PDB file of C-alpha atoms in Angstrom:
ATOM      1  CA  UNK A   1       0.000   0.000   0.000  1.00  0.00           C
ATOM      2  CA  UNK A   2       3.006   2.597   0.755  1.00  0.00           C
ATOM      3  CA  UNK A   3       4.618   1.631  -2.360  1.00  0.00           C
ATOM      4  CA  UNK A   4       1.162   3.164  -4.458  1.00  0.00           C
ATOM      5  CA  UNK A   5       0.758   6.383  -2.385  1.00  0.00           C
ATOM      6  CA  UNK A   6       4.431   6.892  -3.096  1.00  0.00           C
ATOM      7  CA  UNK A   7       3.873   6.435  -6.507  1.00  0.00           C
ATOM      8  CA  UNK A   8       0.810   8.702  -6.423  1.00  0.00           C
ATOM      9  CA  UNK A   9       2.121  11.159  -4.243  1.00  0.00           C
ATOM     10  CA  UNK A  10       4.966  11.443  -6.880  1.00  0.00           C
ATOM     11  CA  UNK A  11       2.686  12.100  -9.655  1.00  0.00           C
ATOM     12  CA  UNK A  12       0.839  14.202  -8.116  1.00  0.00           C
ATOM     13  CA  UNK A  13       3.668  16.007  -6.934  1.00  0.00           C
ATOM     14  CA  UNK A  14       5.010  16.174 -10.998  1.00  0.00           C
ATOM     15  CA  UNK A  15       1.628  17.637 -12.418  1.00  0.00           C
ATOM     16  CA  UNK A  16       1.982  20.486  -9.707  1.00  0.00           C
ATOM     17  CA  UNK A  17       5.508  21.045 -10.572  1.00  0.00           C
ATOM     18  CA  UNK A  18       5.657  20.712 -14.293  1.00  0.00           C
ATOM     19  CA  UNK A  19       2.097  20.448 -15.576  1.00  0.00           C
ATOM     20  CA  UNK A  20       0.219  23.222 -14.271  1.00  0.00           C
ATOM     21  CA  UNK A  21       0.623  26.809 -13.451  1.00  0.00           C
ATOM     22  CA  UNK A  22      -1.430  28.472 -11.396  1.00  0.00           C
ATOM     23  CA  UNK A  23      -1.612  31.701  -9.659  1.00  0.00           C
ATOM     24  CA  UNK A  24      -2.525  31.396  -6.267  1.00  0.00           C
ATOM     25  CA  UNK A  25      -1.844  34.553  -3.998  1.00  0.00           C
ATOM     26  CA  UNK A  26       1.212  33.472  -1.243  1.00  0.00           C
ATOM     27  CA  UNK A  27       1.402  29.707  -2.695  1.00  0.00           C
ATOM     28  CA  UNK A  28       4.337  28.645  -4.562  1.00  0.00           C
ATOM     29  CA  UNK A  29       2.700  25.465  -6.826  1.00  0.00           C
ATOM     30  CA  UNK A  30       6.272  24.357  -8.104  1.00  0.00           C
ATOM     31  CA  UNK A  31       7.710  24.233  -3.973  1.00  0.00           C
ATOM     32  CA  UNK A  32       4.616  22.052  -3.251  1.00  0.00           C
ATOM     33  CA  UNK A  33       5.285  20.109  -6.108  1.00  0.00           C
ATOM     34  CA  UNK A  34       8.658  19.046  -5.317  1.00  0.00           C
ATOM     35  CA  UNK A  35       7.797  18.582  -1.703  1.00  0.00           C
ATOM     36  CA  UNK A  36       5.185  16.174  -2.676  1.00  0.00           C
ATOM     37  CA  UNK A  37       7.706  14.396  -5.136  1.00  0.00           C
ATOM     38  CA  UNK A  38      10.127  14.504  -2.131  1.00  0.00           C
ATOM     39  CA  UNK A  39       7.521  12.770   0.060  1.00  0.00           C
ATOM     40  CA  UNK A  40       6.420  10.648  -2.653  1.00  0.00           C
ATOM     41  CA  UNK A  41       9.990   8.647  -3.147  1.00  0.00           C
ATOM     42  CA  UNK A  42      10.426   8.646   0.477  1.00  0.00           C
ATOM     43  CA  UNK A  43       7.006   6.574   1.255  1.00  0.00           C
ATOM     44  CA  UNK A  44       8.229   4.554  -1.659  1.00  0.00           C
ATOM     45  CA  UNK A  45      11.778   3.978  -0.490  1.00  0.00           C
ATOM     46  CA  UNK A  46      10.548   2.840   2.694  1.00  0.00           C
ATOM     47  CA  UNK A  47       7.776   0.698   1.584  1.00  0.00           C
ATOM     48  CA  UNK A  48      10.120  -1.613  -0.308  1.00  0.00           C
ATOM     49  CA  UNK A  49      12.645  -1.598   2.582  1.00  0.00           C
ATOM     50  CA  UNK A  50       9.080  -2.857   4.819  1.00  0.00           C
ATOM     51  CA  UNK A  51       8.583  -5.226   2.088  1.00  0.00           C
ATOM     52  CA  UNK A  52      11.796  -6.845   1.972  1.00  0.00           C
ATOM     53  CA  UNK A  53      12.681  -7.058   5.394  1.00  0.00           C
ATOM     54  CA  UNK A  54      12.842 -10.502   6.890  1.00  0.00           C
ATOM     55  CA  UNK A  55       9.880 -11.375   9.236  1.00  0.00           C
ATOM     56  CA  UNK A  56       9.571 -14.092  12.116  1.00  0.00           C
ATOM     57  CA  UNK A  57       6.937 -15.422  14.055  1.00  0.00           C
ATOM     58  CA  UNK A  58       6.757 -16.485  17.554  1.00  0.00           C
ATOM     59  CA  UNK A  59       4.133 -18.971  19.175  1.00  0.00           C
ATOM     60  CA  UNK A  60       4.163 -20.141  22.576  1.00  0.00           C
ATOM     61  CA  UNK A  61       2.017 -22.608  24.169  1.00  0.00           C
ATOM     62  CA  UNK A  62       1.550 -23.490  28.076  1.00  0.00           C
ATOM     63  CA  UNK A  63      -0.186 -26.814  29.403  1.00  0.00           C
ATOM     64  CA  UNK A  64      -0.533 -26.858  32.881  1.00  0.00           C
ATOM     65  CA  UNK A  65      -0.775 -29.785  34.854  1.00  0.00           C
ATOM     66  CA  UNK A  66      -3.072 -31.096  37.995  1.00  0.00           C
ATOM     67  CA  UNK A  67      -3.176 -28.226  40.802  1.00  0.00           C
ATOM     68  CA  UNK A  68       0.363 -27.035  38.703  1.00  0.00           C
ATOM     69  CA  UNK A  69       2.438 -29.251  39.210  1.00  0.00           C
ATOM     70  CA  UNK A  70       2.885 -30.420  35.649  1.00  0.00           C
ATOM     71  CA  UNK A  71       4.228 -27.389  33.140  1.00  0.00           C
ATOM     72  CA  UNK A  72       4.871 -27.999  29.359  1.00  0.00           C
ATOM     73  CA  UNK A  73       5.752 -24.914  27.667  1.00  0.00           C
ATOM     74  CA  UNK A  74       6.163 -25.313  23.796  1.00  0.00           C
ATOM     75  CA  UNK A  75       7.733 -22.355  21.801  1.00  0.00           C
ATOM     76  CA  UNK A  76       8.031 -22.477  17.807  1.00  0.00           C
ATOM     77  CA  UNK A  77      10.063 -19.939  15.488  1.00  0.00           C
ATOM     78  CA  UNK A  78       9.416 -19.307  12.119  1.00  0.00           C
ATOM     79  CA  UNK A  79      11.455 -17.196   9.507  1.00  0.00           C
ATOM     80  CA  UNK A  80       9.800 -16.174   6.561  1.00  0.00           C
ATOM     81  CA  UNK A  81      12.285 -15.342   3.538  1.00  0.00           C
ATOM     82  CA  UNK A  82      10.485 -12.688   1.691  1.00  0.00           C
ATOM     83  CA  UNK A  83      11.808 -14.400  -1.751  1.00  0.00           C
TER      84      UNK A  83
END
């Protein structure tokens, strides 16, 4: 989902800068353009680093026994390789 609003963010961003001129009093469309672009590769940049990073998963389970004396913890650790 962060990779598309980068990538729309970016476009958006490009029409301001380079597609339209307007004439708003006290607003500079071509800054808020290239802020926008700015923004737009940075949400894009990080959602491929959040896509790519390596993820694990952690599940514990706990039997207890007759008035506790009995314990039987069970823990499992999964890596998921993104490729």
């Amino acid at each position: 989902m962060s990779i598309g609003t980068g990538v729309v963010l970016f476009v958006i961003g490009a029409i301001l800068a380079f597609g339209l001129e307007l004439d708003i009093p006290a607003v500079n469309d071509d800054f808020i353009g290239y802020l926008l672009m700015g923004a737009g590769v940075v949400v894009f940049i990080v959602g491929i680093v959040l896509l790519t990073r390596r993820r694990s998963a952690v599940t514990s389970t706990r039997t207890v026994g007759d008035a506790g004396t009995a314990q039987q913890v069970t823990e499992r650790r999964t890596d998921v390789d993104p490729y």
